């Protein structure tokens, strides 16, 4: 993923005519966006004709030749700096596959959640039932054995900086981080177990916040209104941050966001509209202290809150409406994260110590009435209450060399090295209560016919030693070696178990990685790498004592092989990258749904293999346009036959939630009109057809998402900005997730739909 002027990976908004608003903000926005893009191309073309021909400058029409923005030198694509290796490096120097998107560009494009962020990352798919932070699924390179969106069993890691947001051994909430004032959102493809442990089997999504700056006081404020298709109300957002130095050696950065969603799903039974309204609030404070040029300390406190009045799922794959809901399904999630980091730089290396404490809590209701096939029995309601709480403490100590090291000791001399120690302790609770009531016979009285609680808890401890080494081999080669020795112990307890003292899972081992980079020419690099991915085992909840559900499930692993080329042409004005990969998945954890009780659970079975190729092209075009094209082909299949809850899946069956083809295109433009900067982005992303399960599946249809944004900014000490953006502009209404009801009672299907078209008009100011 490459960048020019602005990060080339952007997820963009949507448009479609709302059911109730007619030609209002959405229709006007489409016309404005289309007209503006045309006028931009025309105006810049005319400006080019009127000026002497130039190849290496940006056409400008300054009001003041001394002060107005200008460009000089040869135009080149910008380098993107990431910290995926726990030190700063250009994304093109890291010998693994990374899509890096800046928080600023994501906000400008209107992307505020994972579904929109990941739309521009080929080979990555997103599924959700809506309404709950824990009922979502991200699949990287086809590594999933279930299309069921549910609790636990994620193959993708989620990291805020280097703090894992994923529970180590039971299901838990995963906070949806707002991209506002993030430095980058990094999508790390391939196993990340060497540096980030067992929470990133197939890859990871990493949120990296902007740090405080000591030099100046600055900040921003913005507010916006969004028209959401098929909704009666407007979405609202309020965002702001302030960076303030404290003396000469300290600074603080305060960030806050509040977003509301009016909902878009109607309940045809009750006549209530927009039942899934909700919103989230996030706040972050980061303090930085640098008393000397060698010593620095950073402290962060982060708060996340999200709520939804109802699940975003429906019983209709083509319309945002439902008629089988019998129980209200609200949900809420909150999380607190505290992190501290102290670093001291010696002459030849630096020492960094990091400590974190993560506390998160969630509560949600899932309506099972239609799943159990009893929605037509008047007055009957069946539901499950999910409650989770996690307290997780981590510590890390690492030593990082200067680049390269000069220690006079041959085994280390000339190496760029990182070595570290890691420790984790987590207390996890995941409670599940199944309830049912009947009112029809005793109307107006209600009788409780079922109320079965099931309380699951687990304590987990992990210790690890890891290293990452890089060294040149002659003038044209570079080698990278890494590994992680680890040991984890988890003890699981469940009230209905016959083992009140708990069941212990102990696992340990070594996760290696290796990469060789061949600098074939100044502008061509060929990279071959290998990495092992590992995921810990854990515990299932079983509220109805389903005999098919085992209490424990065990670890799985993948062997990942890649061969790729990164090329730069025309003095950095064009980049083209191509990567092929092969993944062997051993003893996969399968997330399934019981066909007698609808309970989600995980077990191990079979094996799988994934083959694929990814490509990315970014180039500067005439008249200040930048084009980014990305594509991926993934073929993910079983290598062994195994029995699932829905039948026998034969060898060669396609893995679910994995389209063969995904891709995206972004066209970006920047121009200066005196002190004003006019920026625009037009994007389109595509996901091909896939299956929701391995066997007896439903088809998840192919779809494309069109988005656009247009912003006008006046440059100066105080910078006002007006932005119009839209996501899913064609208002595609297709399921990205399908859940099967209980087969024994012919339970209904449940659909999680794409987010509707959202058109946002925002006003902001930077100072």
mmCIF file with all atom_site columns, N, CA, C and O in Angstrom, residues 1-5 7-8 76-81 90-92 523 525 565-578 615-620 627-630:
data_model
loop_
_atom_site.group_PDB
_atom_site.id
_atom_site.type_symbol
_atom_site.label_atom_id
_atom_site.label_alt_id
_atom_site.label_comp_id
_atom_site.label_asym_id
_atom_site.label_entity_id
_atom_site.label_seq_id
_atom_site.pdbx_PDB_ins_code
_atom_site.Cartn_x
_atom_site.Cartn_y
_atom_site.Cartn_z
_atom_site.occupancy
_atom_site.B_iso_or_equiv
_atom_site.pdbx_formal_charge
_atom_site.auth_seq_id
_atom_site.auth_comp_id
_atom_site.auth_asym_id
_atom_site.auth_atom_id
_atom_site.pdbx_PDB_model_num
ATOM 1   N N  . UNK A 1 1   ? 0.867  -1.175 0.000   1.00 0.00 ? 1   UNK A N  1
ATOM 2   C CA . UNK A 1 1   ? 0.000  0.000  0.000   1.00 0.00 ? 1   UNK A CA 1
ATOM 3   C C  . UNK A 1 1   ? 0.895  1.213  0.000   1.00 0.00 ? 1   UNK A C  1
ATOM 4   O O  . UNK A 1 1   ? 1.753  1.362  0.856   1.00 0.00 ? 1   UNK A O  1
ATOM 5   N N  . UNK A 1 2   ? 0.745  2.114  -0.977  1.00 0.00 ? 2   UNK A N  1
ATOM 6   C CA . UNK A 1 2   ? 1.636  3.248  -1.084  1.00 0.00 ? 2   UNK A CA 1
ATOM 7   C C  . UNK A 1 2   ? 0.871  4.552  -1.024  1.00 0.00 ? 2   UNK A C  1
ATOM 8   O O  . UNK A 1 2   ? -0.334 4.581  -1.083  1.00 0.00 ? 2   UNK A O  1
ATOM 9   N N  . UNK A 1 3   ? 1.624  5.653  -0.936  1.00 0.00 ? 3   UNK A N  1
ATOM 10  C CA . UNK A 1 3   ? 0.980  6.916  -0.677  1.00 0.00 ? 3   UNK A CA 1
ATOM 11  C C  . UNK A 1 3   ? 1.560  7.998  -1.543  1.00 0.00 ? 3   UNK A C  1
ATOM 12  O O  . UNK A 1 3   ? 2.721  7.995  -1.829  1.00 0.00 ? 3   UNK A O  1
ATOM 13  N N  . UNK A 1 4   ? 0.724  8.963  -1.894  1.00 0.00 ? 4   UNK A N  1
ATOM 14  C CA . UNK A 1 4   ? 1.206  10.110 -2.601  1.00 0.00 ? 4   UNK A CA 1
ATOM 15  C C  . UNK A 1 4   ? 0.453  11.316 -2.133  1.00 0.00 ? 4   UNK A C  1
ATOM 16  O O  . UNK A 1 4   ? -0.749 11.343 -2.190  1.00 0.00 ? 4   UNK A O  1
ATOM 17  N N  . UNK A 1 5   ? 1.158  12.318 -1.718  1.00 0.00 ? 5   UNK A N  1
ATOM 18  C CA . UNK A 1 5   ? 0.565  13.527 -1.150  1.00 0.00 ? 5   UNK A CA 1
ATOM 19  C C  . UNK A 1 5   ? -0.245 13.199 0.087   1.00 0.00 ? 5   UNK A C  1
ATOM 20  O O  . UNK A 1 5   ? -0.179 13.854 1.084   1.00 0.00 ? 5   UNK A O  1
ATOM 21  N N  . UNK A 1 7   ? -2.134 9.495  2.080   1.00 0.00 ? 7   UNK A N  1
ATOM 22  C CA . UNK A 1 7   ? -2.053 8.031  2.041   1.00 0.00 ? 7   UNK A CA 1
ATOM 23  C C  . UNK A 1 7   ? -2.961 7.484  0.947   1.00 0.00 ? 7   UNK A C  1
ATOM 24  O O  . UNK A 1 7   ? -4.116 7.840  0.853   1.00 0.00 ? 7   UNK A O  1
ATOM 25  N N  . UNK A 1 8   ? -2.387 6.606  0.147   1.00 0.00 ? 8   UNK A N  1
ATOM 26  C CA . UNK A 1 8   ? -3.152 6.116  -0.984  1.00 0.00 ? 8   UNK A CA 1
ATOM 27  C C  . UNK A 1 8   ? -4.193 5.087  -0.628  1.00 0.00 ? 8   UNK A C  1
ATOM 28  O O  . UNK A 1 8   ? -4.953 4.674  -1.453  1.00 0.00 ? 8   UNK A O  1
ATOM 29  N N  . UNK A 1 76  ? 7.686  13.025 -6.114  1.00 0.00 ? 76  UNK A N  1
ATOM 30  C CA . UNK A 1 76  ? 7.873  11.637 -5.738  1.00 0.00 ? 76  UNK A CA 1
ATOM 31  C C  . UNK A 1 76  ? 6.738  11.219 -4.811  1.00 0.00 ? 76  UNK A C  1
ATOM 32  O O  . UNK A 1 76  ? 6.160  12.046 -4.113  1.00 0.00 ? 76  UNK A O  1
ATOM 33  N N  . UNK A 1 77  ? 6.452  9.938  -4.805  1.00 0.00 ? 77  UNK A N  1
ATOM 34  C CA . UNK A 1 77  ? 5.491  9.411  -3.848  1.00 0.00 ? 77  UNK A CA 1
ATOM 35  C C  . UNK A 1 77  ? 6.089  9.467  -2.451  1.00 0.00 ? 77  UNK A C  1
ATOM 36  O O  . UNK A 1 77  ? 7.276  9.215  -2.255  1.00 0.00 ? 77  UNK A O  1
ATOM 37  N N  . UNK A 1 78  ? 5.264  9.789  -1.480  1.00 0.00 ? 78  UNK A N  1
ATOM 38  C CA . UNK A 1 78  ? 5.741  9.920  -0.115  1.00 0.00 ? 78  UNK A CA 1
ATOM 39  C C  . UNK A 1 78  ? 6.061  8.564  0.494   1.00 0.00 ? 78  UNK A C  1
ATOM 40  O O  . UNK A 1 78  ? 5.437  7.555  0.175   1.00 0.00 ? 78  UNK A O  1
ATOM 41  N N  . UNK A 1 79  ? 7.028  8.552  1.401   1.00 0.00 ? 79  UNK A N  1
ATOM 42  C CA . UNK A 1 79  ? 7.325  7.358  2.184   1.00 0.00 ? 79  UNK A CA 1
ATOM 43  C C  . UNK A 1 79  ? 6.361  7.291  3.369   1.00 0.00 ? 79  UNK A C  1
ATOM 44  O O  . UNK A 1 79  ? 6.057  8.301  3.989   1.00 0.00 ? 79  UNK A O  1
ATOM 45  N N  . UNK A 1 80  ? 5.901  6.101  3.678   1.00 0.00 ? 80  UNK A N  1
ATOM 46  C CA . UNK A 1 80  ? 5.028  5.888  4.827   1.00 0.00 ? 80  UNK A CA 1
ATOM 47  C C  . UNK A 1 80  ? 5.850  5.230  5.927   1.00 0.00 ? 80  UNK A C  1
ATOM 48  O O  . UNK A 1 80  ? 6.464  4.193  5.717   1.00 0.00 ? 80  UNK A O  1
ATOM 49  N N  . UNK A 1 81  ? 5.869  5.852  7.095   1.00 0.00 ? 81  UNK A N  1
ATOM 50  C CA . UNK A 1 81  ? 6.637  5.330  8.225   1.00 0.00 ? 81  UNK A CA 1
ATOM 51  C C  . UNK A 1 81  ? 5.703  4.536  9.133   1.00 0.00 ? 81  UNK A C  1
ATOM 52  O O  . UNK A 1 81  ? 4.646  5.025  9.534   1.00 0.00 ? 81  UNK A O  1
ATOM 53  N N  . UNK A 1 90  ? 10.461 2.768  7.124   1.00 0.00 ? 90  UNK A N  1
ATOM 54  C CA . UNK A 1 90  ? 9.626  2.937  5.943   1.00 0.00 ? 90  UNK A CA 1
ATOM 55  C C  . UNK A 1 90  ? 8.911  1.629  5.663   1.00 0.00 ? 90  UNK A C  1
ATOM 56  O O  . UNK A 1 90  ? 9.488  0.537  5.791   1.00 0.00 ? 90  UNK A O  1
ATOM 57  N N  . UNK A 1 91  ? 7.627  1.736  5.297   1.00 0.00 ? 91  UNK A N  1
ATOM 58  C CA . UNK A 1 91  ? 6.856  0.527  5.043   1.00 0.00 ? 91  UNK A CA 1
ATOM 59  C C  . UNK A 1 91  ? 7.489  -0.306 3.934   1.00 0.00 ? 91  UNK A C  1
ATOM 60  O O  . UNK A 1 91  ? 7.352  -1.533 3.901   1.00 0.00 ? 91  UNK A O  1
ATOM 61  N N  . UNK A 1 92  ? 8.272  0.328  3.034   1.00 0.00 ? 92  UNK A N  1
ATOM 62  C CA . UNK A 1 92  ? 8.883  -0.397 1.932   1.00 0.00 ? 92  UNK A CA 1
ATOM 63  C C  . UNK A 1 92  ? 10.175 -1.099 2.347   1.00 0.00 ? 92  UNK A C  1
ATOM 64  O O  . UNK A 1 92  ? 10.717 -1.899 1.590   1.00 0.00 ? 92  UNK A O  1
ATOM 65  N N  . UNK A 1 523 ? 16.024 0.238  -7.971  1.00 0.00 ? 523 UNK A N  1
ATOM 66  C CA . UNK A 1 523 ? 14.577 0.427  -7.891  1.00 0.00 ? 523 UNK A CA 1
ATOM 67  C C  . UNK A 1 523 ? 13.804 -0.891 -7.819  1.00 0.00 ? 523 UNK A C  1
ATOM 68  O O  . UNK A 1 523 ? 12.582 -0.902 -7.927  1.00 0.00 ? 523 UNK A O  1
ATOM 69  N N  . UNK A 1 525 ? 13.397 -4.555 -5.525  1.00 0.00 ? 525 UNK A N  1
ATOM 70  C CA . UNK A 1 525 ? 13.735 -5.423 -4.411  1.00 0.00 ? 525 UNK A CA 1
ATOM 71  C C  . UNK A 1 525 ? 12.868 -6.679 -4.478  1.00 0.00 ? 525 UNK A C  1
ATOM 72  O O  . UNK A 1 525 ? 11.658 -6.582 -4.696  1.00 0.00 ? 525 UNK A O  1
ATOM 73  N N  . UNK A 1 565 ? 7.911  -8.799 -4.950  1.00 0.00 ? 565 UNK A N  1
ATOM 74  C CA . UNK A 1 565 ? 8.796  -7.802 -5.562  1.00 0.00 ? 565 UNK A CA 1
ATOM 75  C C  . UNK A 1 565 ? 8.232  -6.418 -5.290  1.00 0.00 ? 565 UNK A C  1
ATOM 76  O O  . UNK A 1 565 ? 7.018  -6.202 -5.417  1.00 0.00 ? 565 UNK A O  1
ATOM 77  N N  . UNK A 1 566 ? 9.100  -5.493 -4.905  1.00 0.00 ? 566 UNK A N  1
ATOM 78  C CA . UNK A 1 566 ? 8.736  -4.086 -4.720  1.00 0.00 ? 566 UNK A CA 1
ATOM 79  C C  . UNK A 1 566 ? 9.575  -3.260 -5.680  1.00 0.00 ? 566 UNK A C  1
ATOM 80  O O  . UNK A 1 566 ? 10.811 -3.326 -5.646  1.00 0.00 ? 566 UNK A O  1
ATOM 81  N N  . UNK A 1 567 ? 8.903  -2.510 -6.518  1.00 0.00 ? 567 UNK A N  1
ATOM 82  C CA . UNK A 1 567 ? 9.607  -1.777 -7.563  1.00 0.00 ? 567 UNK A CA 1
ATOM 83  C C  . UNK A 1 567 ? 9.211  -0.307 -7.555  1.00 0.00 ? 567 UNK A C  1
ATOM 84  O O  . UNK A 1 567 ? 8.066  0.033  -7.247  1.00 0.00 ? 567 UNK A O  1
ATOM 85  N N  . UNK A 1 568 ? 10.176 0.556  -7.886  1.00 0.00 ? 568 UNK A N  1
ATOM 86  C CA . UNK A 1 568 ? 9.965  1.996  -8.000  1.00 0.00 ? 568 UNK A CA 1
ATOM 87  C C  . UNK A 1 568 ? 10.465 2.443  -9.364  1.00 0.00 ? 568 UNK A C  1
ATOM 88  O O  . UNK A 1 568 ? 11.576 2.062  -9.792  1.00 0.00 ? 568 UNK A O  1
ATOM 89  N N  . UNK A 1 569 ? 9.681  3.281  -10.047 1.00 0.00 ? 569 UNK A N  1
ATOM 90  C CA . UNK A 1 569 ? 10.001 3.691  -11.405 1.00 0.00 ? 569 UNK A CA 1
ATOM 91  C C  . UNK A 1 569 ? 9.868  5.198  -11.545 1.00 0.00 ? 569 UNK A C  1
ATOM 92  O O  . UNK A 1 569 ? 9.205  5.853  -10.744 1.00 0.00 ? 569 UNK A O  1
ATOM 93  N N  . UNK A 1 570 ? 10.507 5.733  -12.593 1.00 0.00 ? 570 UNK A N  1
ATOM 94  C CA . UNK A 1 570 ? 10.405 7.156  -12.941 1.00 0.00 ? 570 UNK A CA 1
ATOM 95  C C  . UNK A 1 570 ? 10.757 8.037  -11.742 1.00 0.00 ? 570 UNK A C  1
ATOM 96  O O  . UNK A 1 570 ? 10.023 8.937  -11.357 1.00 0.00 ? 570 UNK A O  1
ATOM 97  N N  . UNK A 1 571 ? 11.919 7.723  -11.136 1.00 0.00 ? 571 UNK A N  1
ATOM 98  C CA . UNK A 1 571 ? 12.451 8.503  -10.020 1.00 0.00 ? 571 UNK A CA 1
ATOM 99  C C  . UNK A 1 571 ? 11.461 8.611  -8.865  1.00 0.00 ? 571 UNK A C  1
ATOM 100 O O  . UNK A 1 571 ? 11.309 9.646  -8.242  1.00 0.00 ? 571 UNK A O  1
ATOM 101 N N  . UNK A 1 572 ? 10.766 7.501  -8.604  1.00 0.00 ? 572 UNK A N  1
ATOM 102 C CA . UNK A 1 572 ? 9.858  7.463  -7.464  1.00 0.00 ? 572 UNK A CA 1
ATOM 103 C C  . UNK A 1 572 ? 8.454  7.925  -7.745  1.00 0.00 ? 572 UNK A C  1
ATOM 104 O O  . UNK A 1 572 ? 7.649  8.047  -6.814  1.00 0.00 ? 572 UNK A O  1
ATOM 105 N N  . UNK A 1 573 ? 8.102  8.172  -9.008  1.00 0.00 ? 573 UNK A N  1
ATOM 106 C CA . UNK A 1 573 ? 6.756  8.639  -9.341  1.00 0.00 ? 573 UNK A CA 1
ATOM 107 C C  . UNK A 1 573 ? 5.775  7.486  -9.548  1.00 0.00 ? 573 UNK A C  1
ATOM 108 O O  . UNK A 1 573 ? 4.567  7.708  -9.635  1.00 0.00 ? 573 UNK A O  1
ATOM 109 N N  . UNK A 1 574 ? 6.266  6.256  -9.643  1.00 0.00 ? 574 UNK A N  1
ATOM 110 C CA . UNK A 1 574 ? 5.394  5.095  -9.814  1.00 0.00 ? 574 UNK A CA 1
ATOM 111 C C  . UNK A 1 574 ? 5.955  3.941  -9.001  1.00 0.00 ? 574 UNK A C  1
ATOM 112 O O  . UNK A 1 574 ? 7.169  3.696  -8.992  1.00 0.00 ? 574 UNK A O  1
ATOM 113 N N  . UNK A 1 575 ? 5.063  3.239  -8.337  1.00 0.00 ? 575 UNK A N  1
ATOM 114 C CA . UNK A 1 575 ? 5.442  2.048  -7.588  1.00 0.00 ? 575 UNK A CA 1
ATOM 115 C C  . UNK A 1 575 ? 4.529  0.897  -7.979  1.00 0.00 ? 575 UNK A C  1
ATOM 116 O O  . UNK A 1 575 ? 3.325  1.086  -8.116  1.00 0.00 ? 575 UNK A O  1
ATOM 117 N N  . UNK A 1 576 ? 5.138  -0.280 -8.121  1.00 0.00 ? 576 UNK A N  1
ATOM 118 C CA . UNK A 1 576 ? 4.350  -1.481 -8.392  1.00 0.00 ? 576 UNK A CA 1
ATOM 119 C C  . UNK A 1 576 ? 4.912  -2.615 -7.552  1.00 0.00 ? 576 UNK A C  1
ATOM 120 O O  . UNK A 1 576 ? 6.110  -2.904 -7.590  1.00 0.00 ? 576 UNK A O  1
ATOM 121 N N  . UNK A 1 577 ? 4.033  -3.251 -6.780  1.00 0.00 ? 577 UNK A N  1
ATOM 122 C CA . UNK A 1 577 ? 4.427  -4.348 -5.903  1.00 0.00 ? 577 UNK A CA 1
ATOM 123 C C  . UNK A 1 577 ? 3.579  -5.578 -6.216  1.00 0.00 ? 577 UNK A C  1
ATOM 124 O O  . UNK A 1 577 ? 2.387  -5.462 -6.529  1.00 0.00 ? 577 UNK A O  1
ATOM 125 N N  . UNK A 1 578 ? 4.192  -6.746 -6.114  1.00 0.00 ? 578 UNK A N  1
ATOM 126 C CA . UNK A 1 578 ? 3.495  -8.000 -6.371  1.00 0.00 ? 578 UNK A CA 1
ATOM 127 C C  . UNK A 1 578 ? 3.969  -9.030 -5.351  1.00 0.00 ? 578 UNK A C  1
ATOM 128 O O  . UNK A 1 578 ? 5.180  -9.196 -5.150  1.00 0.00 ? 578 UNK A O  1
ATOM 129 N N  . UNK A 1 615 ? -1.434 -7.467 -5.387  1.00 0.00 ? 615 UNK A N  1
ATOM 130 C CA . UNK A 1 615 ? -0.688 -6.478 -6.171  1.00 0.00 ? 615 UNK A CA 1
ATOM 131 C C  . UNK A 1 615 ? -1.118 -5.079 -5.771  1.00 0.00 ? 615 UNK A C  1
ATOM 132 O O  . UNK A 1 615 ? -2.249 -4.865 -5.320  1.00 0.00 ? 615 UNK A O  1
ATOM 133 N N  . UNK A 1 616 ? -0.205 -4.133 -5.932  1.00 0.00 ? 616 UNK A N  1
ATOM 134 C CA . UNK A 1 616 ? -0.502 -2.736 -5.629  1.00 0.00 ? 616 UNK A CA 1
ATOM 135 C C  . UNK A 1 616 ? 0.277  -1.846 -6.581  1.00 0.00 ? 616 UNK A C  1
ATOM 136 O O  . UNK A 1 616 ? 1.482  -2.041 -6.793  1.00 0.00 ? 616 UNK A O  1
ATOM 137 N N  . UNK A 1 617 ? -0.418 -0.894 -7.189  1.00 0.00 ? 617 UNK A N  1
ATOM 138 C CA . UNK A 1 617 ? 0.215  0.079  -8.084  1.00 0.00 ? 617 UNK A CA 1
ATOM 139 C C  . UNK A 1 617 ? -0.215 1.475  -7.665  1.00 0.00 ? 617 UNK A C  1
ATOM 140 O O  . UNK A 1 617 ? -1.410 1.729  -7.485  1.00 0.00 ? 617 UNK A O  1
ATOM 141 N N  . UNK A 1 618 ? 0.753  2.361  -7.505  1.00 0.00 ? 618 UNK A N  1
ATOM 142 C CA . UNK A 1 618 ? 0.465  3.761  -7.209  1.00 0.00 ? 618 UNK A CA 1
ATOM 143 C C  . UNK A 1 618 ? 1.321  4.624  -8.117  1.00 0.00 ? 618 UNK A C  1
ATOM 144 O O  . UNK A 1 618 ? 2.526  4.381  -8.258  1.00 0.00 ? 618 UNK A O  1
ATOM 145 N N  . UNK A 1 619 ? 0.712  5.624  -8.733  1.00 0.00 ? 619 UNK A N  1
ATOM 146 C CA . UNK A 1 619 ? 1.453  6.475  -9.653  1.00 0.00 ? 619 UNK A CA 1
ATOM 147 C C  . UNK A 1 619 ? 0.926  7.897  -9.632  1.00 0.00 ? 619 UNK A C  1
ATOM 148 O O  . UNK A 1 619 ? -0.268 8.129  -9.412  1.00 0.00 ? 619 UNK A O  1
ATOM 149 N N  . UNK A 1 620 ? 1.838  8.836  -9.847  1.00 0.00 ? 620 UNK A N  1
ATOM 150 C CA . UNK A 1 620 ? 1.467  10.231 -10.044 1.00 0.00 ? 620 UNK A CA 1
ATOM 151 C C  . UNK A 1 620 ? 1.065  10.428 -11.501 1.00 0.00 ? 620 UNK A C  1
ATOM 152 O O  . UNK A 1 620 ? 1.722  9.920  -12.412 1.00 0.00 ? 620 UNK A O  1
ATOM 153 N N  . UNK A 1 627 ? -3.095 8.007  -8.690  1.00 0.00 ? 627 UNK A N  1
ATOM 154 C CA . UNK A 1 627 ? -3.920 6.821  -8.884  1.00 0.00 ? 627 UNK A CA 1
ATOM 155 C C  . UNK A 1 627 ? -3.346 5.667  -8.077  1.00 0.00 ? 627 UNK A C  1
ATOM 156 O O  . UNK A 1 627 ? -2.134 5.422  -8.089  1.00 0.00 ? 627 UNK A O  1
ATOM 157 N N  . UNK A 1 628 ? -4.224 4.965  -7.373  1.00 0.00 ? 628 UNK A N  1
ATOM 158 C CA . UNK A 1 628 ? -3.827 3.788  -6.610  1.00 0.00 ? 628 UNK A CA 1
ATOM 159 C C  . UNK A 1 628 ? -4.729 2.619  -6.982  1.00 0.00 ? 628 UNK A C  1
ATOM 160 O O  . UNK A 1 628 ? -5.950 2.726  -6.903  1.00 0.00 ? 628 UNK A O  1
ATOM 161 N N  . UNK A 1 629 ? -4.120 1.510  -7.389  1.00 0.00 ? 629 UNK A N  1
ATOM 162 C CA . UNK A 1 629 ? -4.859 0.296  -7.757  1.00 0.00 ? 629 UNK A CA 1
ATOM 163 C C  . UNK A 1 629 ? -4.348 -0.860 -6.903  1.00 0.00 ? 629 UNK A C  1
ATOM 164 O O  . UNK A 1 629 ? -3.128 -1.070 -6.798  1.00 0.00 ? 629 UNK A O  1
ATOM 165 N N  . UNK A 1 630 ? -5.259 -1.604 -6.300  1.00 0.00 ? 630 UNK A N  1
ATOM 166 C CA . UNK A 1 630 ? -4.894 -2.762 -5.493  1.00 0.00 ? 630 UNK A CA 1
ATOM 167 C C  . UNK A 1 630 ? -5.780 -3.937 -5.881  1.00 0.00 ? 630 UNK A C  1
ATOM 168 O O  . UNK A 1 630 ? -6.955 -3.750 -6.205  1.00 0.00 ? 630 UNK A O  1
#
